[in-house]
Amino acid sequence: LLYTMGFFSIVSNTLVTALMVVMGYTVDKSWLMNCSSGCWPMLLGLIAYQCARDPDTVRGFPCPVQNRYYPWLLVLLFSIFGGVAFDAIFGVLCGYALAWG
């Protein structure tokens, strides 16, 4: 479990930092001030890993949601409430990468 959590944390934070540096030097300098927020990328990576292992199970959200859509629903909610959550997107992608690769 520690290896998995460390993997999600290091890889997702590295990808977010790299994206922000590229966007900061190509689009606008204000992108350099964005960063990863807390442990959500790691937790979303663990959720995506678990959901990728059992994609047909239904989770009870406010409405029933299949596991294959559940991590993306959480990313959508984070993006609605706080802007585009690149760190959450990379956390989910890392979870799927570990589960499938």
mmCIF file with all atom_site columns, C-alpha atoms in Angstrom:
data_model
loop_
_atom_site.group_PDB
_atom_site.id
_atom_site.type_symbol
_atom_site.label_atom_id
_atom_site.label_alt_id
_atom_site.label_comp_id
_atom_site.label_asym_id
_atom_site.label_entity_id
_atom_site.label_seq_id
_atom_site.pdbx_PDB_ins_code
_atom_site.Cartn_x
_atom_site.Cartn_y
_atom_site.Cartn_z
_atom_site.occupancy
_atom_site.B_iso_or_equiv
_atom_site.pdbx_formal_charge
_atom_site.auth_seq_id
_atom_site.auth_comp_id
_atom_site.auth_asym_id
_atom_site.auth_atom_id
_atom_site.pdbx_PDB_model_num
ATOM 1   C CA . LEU A 1 1   ? 0.000   0.000  0.000   1.00 0.00 ? 1   LEU A CA 1
ATOM 2   C CA . LEU A 1 2   ? 2.839   2.415  0.769   1.00 0.00 ? 2   LEU A CA 1
ATOM 3   C CA . TYR A 1 3   ? 4.461   1.692  -2.590  1.00 0.00 ? 3   TYR A CA 1
ATOM 4   C CA . THR A 1 4   ? 1.186   2.399  -4.381  1.00 0.00 ? 4   THR A CA 1
ATOM 5   C CA . MET A 1 5   ? 0.560   5.613  -2.460  1.00 0.00 ? 5   MET A CA 1
ATOM 6   C CA . GLY A 1 6   ? 4.125   6.773  -3.085  1.00 0.00 ? 6   GLY A CA 1
ATOM 7   C CA . PHE A 1 7   ? 3.803   5.959  -6.782  1.00 0.00 ? 7   PHE A CA 1
ATOM 8   C CA . PHE A 1 8   ? 0.605   7.996  -7.144  1.00 0.00 ? 8   PHE A CA 1
ATOM 9   C CA . SER A 1 9   ? 1.996   10.886 -5.147  1.00 0.00 ? 9   SER A CA 1
ATOM 10  C CA . ILE A 1 10  ? 5.342   11.161 -6.927  1.00 0.00 ? 10  ILE A CA 1
ATOM 11  C CA . VAL A 1 11  ? 4.111   10.543 -10.469 1.00 0.00 ? 11  VAL A CA 1
ATOM 12  C CA . SER A 1 12  ? 1.020   12.752 -10.321 1.00 0.00 ? 12  SER A CA 1
ATOM 13  C CA . ASN A 1 13  ? 2.880   15.635 -8.663  1.00 0.00 ? 13  ASN A CA 1
ATOM 14  C CA . THR A 1 14  ? 5.710   15.369 -11.193 1.00 0.00 ? 14  THR A CA 1
ATOM 15  C CA . LEU A 1 15  ? 3.243   15.423 -14.096 1.00 0.00 ? 15  LEU A CA 1
ATOM 16  C CA . VAL A 1 16  ? 1.360   18.413 -12.673 1.00 0.00 ? 16  VAL A CA 1
ATOM 17  C CA . THR A 1 17  ? 4.593   20.321 -12.109 1.00 0.00 ? 17  THR A CA 1
ATOM 18  C CA . ALA A 1 18  ? 5.825   19.540 -15.626 1.00 0.00 ? 18  ALA A CA 1
ATOM 19  C CA . LEU A 1 19  ? 2.517   20.632 -17.175 1.00 0.00 ? 19  LEU A CA 1
ATOM 20  C CA . MET A 1 20  ? 2.489   23.881 -15.209 1.00 0.00 ? 20  MET A CA 1
ATOM 21  C CA . VAL A 1 21  ? 6.079   24.695 -16.211 1.00 0.00 ? 21  VAL A CA 1
ATOM 22  C CA . VAL A 1 22  ? 5.314   24.037 -19.880 1.00 0.00 ? 22  VAL A CA 1
ATOM 23  C CA . MET A 1 23  ? 2.118   26.084 -19.747 1.00 0.00 ? 23  MET A CA 1
ATOM 24  C CA . GLY A 1 24  ? 3.882   28.830 -17.803 1.00 0.00 ? 24  GLY A CA 1
ATOM 25  C CA . TYR A 1 25  ? 6.607   29.273 -20.396 1.00 0.00 ? 25  TYR A CA 1
ATOM 26  C CA . THR A 1 26  ? 4.390   28.856 -23.462 1.00 0.00 ? 26  THR A CA 1
ATOM 27  C CA . VAL A 1 27  ? 0.976   30.318 -22.580 1.00 0.00 ? 27  VAL A CA 1
ATOM 28  C CA . ASP A 1 28  ? 1.036   32.601 -19.562 1.00 0.00 ? 28  ASP A CA 1
ATOM 29  C CA . LYS A 1 29  ? 3.335   33.070 -16.574 1.00 0.00 ? 29  LYS A CA 1
ATOM 30  C CA . SER A 1 30  ? 0.399   32.757 -14.157 1.00 0.00 ? 30  SER A CA 1
ATOM 31  C CA . TRP A 1 31  ? 0.365   28.969 -14.767 1.00 0.00 ? 31  TRP A CA 1
ATOM 32  C CA . LEU A 1 32  ? 3.624   28.778 -12.811 1.00 0.00 ? 32  LEU A CA 1
ATOM 33  C CA . MET A 1 33  ? 1.709   29.609 -9.625  1.00 0.00 ? 33  MET A CA 1
ATOM 34  C CA . ASN A 1 34  ? -0.583  26.548 -9.881  1.00 0.00 ? 34  ASN A CA 1
ATOM 35  C CA . CYS A 1 35  ? 0.297   23.445 -7.942  1.00 0.00 ? 35  CYS A CA 1
ATOM 36  C CA . SER A 1 36  ? -1.029  20.112 -6.792  1.00 0.00 ? 36  SER A CA 1
ATOM 37  C CA . SER A 1 37  ? -3.494  20.367 -3.924  1.00 0.00 ? 37  SER A CA 1
ATOM 38  C CA . GLY A 1 38  ? -2.957  18.058 -0.998  1.00 0.00 ? 38  GLY A CA 1
ATOM 39  C CA . CYS A 1 39  ? -3.421  14.318 -1.063  1.00 0.00 ? 39  CYS A CA 1
ATOM 40  C CA . TRP A 1 40  ? -6.397  14.222 -3.450  1.00 0.00 ? 40  TRP A CA 1
ATOM 41  C CA . PRO A 1 41  ? -4.368  12.990 -6.451  1.00 0.00 ? 41  PRO A CA 1
ATOM 42  C CA . MET A 1 42  ? -3.119  10.071 -4.367  1.00 0.00 ? 42  MET A CA 1
ATOM 43  C CA . LEU A 1 43  ? -6.598  9.213  -3.075  1.00 0.00 ? 43  LEU A CA 1
ATOM 44  C CA . LEU A 1 44  ? -8.161  9.503  -6.520  1.00 0.00 ? 44  LEU A CA 1
ATOM 45  C CA . GLY A 1 45  ? -5.395  7.280  -7.874  1.00 0.00 ? 45  GLY A CA 1
ATOM 46  C CA . LEU A 1 46  ? -6.227  4.635  -5.287  1.00 0.00 ? 46  LEU A CA 1
ATOM 47  C CA . ILE A 1 47  ? -9.933  4.929  -6.112  1.00 0.00 ? 47  ILE A CA 1
ATOM 48  C CA . ALA A 1 48  ? -9.228  4.628  -9.845  1.00 0.00 ? 48  ALA A CA 1
ATOM 49  C CA . TYR A 1 49  ? -6.980  1.620  -9.227  1.00 0.00 ? 49  TYR A CA 1
ATOM 50  C CA . GLN A 1 50  ? -9.721  -0.097 -7.226  1.00 0.00 ? 50  GLN A CA 1
ATOM 51  C CA . CYS A 1 51  ? -12.401 0.800  -9.780  1.00 0.00 ? 51  CYS A CA 1
ATOM 52  C CA . ALA A 1 52  ? -10.293 -0.433 -12.710 1.00 0.00 ? 52  ALA A CA 1
ATOM 53  C CA . ARG A 1 53  ? -9.917  -3.815 -11.004 1.00 0.00 ? 53  ARG A CA 1
ATOM 54  C CA . ASP A 1 54  ? -13.704 -4.239 -10.737 1.00 0.00 ? 54  ASP A CA 1
ATOM 55  C CA . PRO A 1 55  ? -15.343 -1.986 -13.366 1.00 0.00 ? 55  PRO A CA 1
ATOM 56  C CA . ASP A 1 56  ? -18.835 -3.499 -13.362 1.00 0.00 ? 56  ASP A CA 1
ATOM 57  C CA . THR A 1 57  ? -19.666 -3.007 -9.686  1.00 0.00 ? 57  THR A CA 1
ATOM 58  C CA . VAL A 1 58  ? -22.083 -0.200 -8.882  1.00 0.00 ? 58  VAL A CA 1
ATOM 59  C CA . ARG A 1 59  ? -21.257 2.385  -6.221  1.00 0.00 ? 59  ARG A CA 1
ATOM 60  C CA . GLY A 1 60  ? -23.833 4.399  -4.378  1.00 0.00 ? 60  GLY A CA 1
ATOM 61  C CA . PHE A 1 61  ? -23.195 8.063  -4.965  1.00 0.00 ? 61  PHE A CA 1
ATOM 62  C CA . PRO A 1 62  ? -26.256 10.305 -4.822  1.00 0.00 ? 62  PRO A CA 1
ATOM 63  C CA . CYS A 1 63  ? -27.287 7.975  -7.648  1.00 0.00 ? 63  CYS A CA 1
ATOM 64  C CA . PRO A 1 64  ? -25.909 4.548  -8.638  1.00 0.00 ? 64  PRO A CA 1
ATOM 65  C CA . VAL A 1 65  ? -22.691 4.851  -10.670 1.00 0.00 ? 65  VAL A CA 1
ATOM 66  C CA . GLN A 1 66  ? -20.645 2.067  -12.222 1.00 0.00 ? 66  GLN A CA 1
ATOM 67  C CA . ASN A 1 67  ? -17.049 1.822  -11.059 1.00 0.00 ? 67  ASN A CA 1
ATOM 68  C CA . ARG A 1 68  ? -15.689 2.626  -14.510 1.00 0.00 ? 68  ARG A CA 1
ATOM 69  C CA . TYR A 1 69  ? -17.244 6.124  -14.318 1.00 0.00 ? 69  TYR A CA 1
ATOM 70  C CA . TYR A 1 70  ? -16.859 6.822  -10.609 1.00 0.00 ? 70  TYR A CA 1
ATOM 71  C CA . PRO A 1 71  ? -13.316 8.354  -10.590 1.00 0.00 ? 71  PRO A CA 1
ATOM 72  C CA . TRP A 1 72  ? -14.201 10.615 -13.506 1.00 0.00 ? 72  TRP A CA 1
ATOM 73  C CA . LEU A 1 73  ? -17.360 11.729 -11.723 1.00 0.00 ? 73  LEU A CA 1
ATOM 74  C CA . LEU A 1 74  ? -15.252 12.776 -8.736  1.00 0.00 ? 74  LEU A CA 1
ATOM 75  C CA . VAL A 1 75  ? -12.832 14.654 -11.027 1.00 0.00 ? 75  VAL A CA 1
ATOM 76  C CA . LEU A 1 76  ? -15.807 16.402 -12.632 1.00 0.00 ? 76  LEU A CA 1
ATOM 77  C CA . LEU A 1 77  ? -17.129 17.457 -9.222  1.00 0.00 ? 77  LEU A CA 1
ATOM 78  C CA . PHE A 1 78  ? -13.709 18.766 -8.161  1.00 0.00 ? 78  PHE A CA 1
ATOM 79  C CA . SER A 1 79  ? -13.440 20.679 -11.429 1.00 0.00 ? 79  SER A CA 1
ATOM 80  C CA . ILE A 1 80  ? -16.905 22.197 -11.047 1.00 0.00 ? 80  ILE A CA 1
ATOM 81  C CA . PHE A 1 81  ? -16.215 23.427 -7.527  1.00 0.00 ? 81  PHE A CA 1
ATOM 82  C CA . GLY A 1 82  ? -12.583 24.509 -7.917  1.00 0.00 ? 82  GLY A CA 1
ATOM 83  C CA . GLY A 1 83  ? -11.714 24.937 -11.588 1.00 0.00 ? 83  GLY A CA 1
ATOM 84  C CA . VAL A 1 84  ? -9.942  22.413 -13.780 1.00 0.00 ? 84  VAL A CA 1
ATOM 85  C CA . ALA A 1 85  ? -8.282  19.924 -11.433 1.00 0.00 ? 85  ALA A CA 1
ATOM 86  C CA . PHE A 1 86  ? -5.190  18.822 -13.360 1.00 0.00 ? 86  PHE A CA 1
ATOM 87  C CA . ASP A 1 87  ? -3.801  17.101 -10.274 1.00 0.00 ? 87  ASP A CA 1
ATOM 88  C CA . ALA A 1 88  ? -6.980  15.023 -9.920  1.00 0.00 ? 88  ALA A CA 1
ATOM 89  C CA . ILE A 1 89  ? -6.904  14.102 -13.615 1.00 0.00 ? 89  ILE A CA 1
ATOM 90  C CA . PHE A 1 90  ? -3.297  12.933 -13.355 1.00 0.00 ? 90  PHE A CA 1
ATOM 91  C CA . GLY A 1 91  ? -4.095  11.021 -10.157 1.00 0.00 ? 91  GLY A CA 1
ATOM 92  C CA . VAL A 1 92  ? -6.879  9.096  -11.903 1.00 0.00 ? 92  VAL A CA 1
ATOM 93  C CA . LEU A 1 93  ? -4.688  8.454  -14.951 1.00 0.00 ? 93  LEU A CA 1
ATOM 94  C CA . CYS A 1 94  ? -1.920  7.100  -12.702 1.00 0.00 ? 94  CYS A CA 1
ATOM 95  C CA . GLY A 1 95  ? -4.430  4.780  -11.031 1.00 0.00 ? 95  GLY A CA 1
ATOM 96  C CA . TYR A 1 96  ? -5.556  3.403  -14.371 1.00 0.00 ? 96  TYR A CA 1
ATOM 97  C CA . ALA A 1 97  ? -1.953  3.093  -15.576 1.00 0.00 ? 97  ALA A CA 1
ATOM 98  C CA . LEU A 1 98  ? -1.023  1.022  -12.539 1.00 0.00 ? 98  LEU A CA 1
ATOM 99  C CA . ALA A 1 99  ? -4.117  -1.183 -12.844 1.00 0.00 ? 99  ALA A CA 1
ATOM 100 C CA . TRP A 1 100 ? -3.822  -1.813 -16.578 1.00 0.00 ? 100 TRP A CA 1
ATOM 101 C CA . GLY A 1 101 ? -0.075  -1.724 -17.078 1.00 0.00 ? 101 GLY A CA 1
#
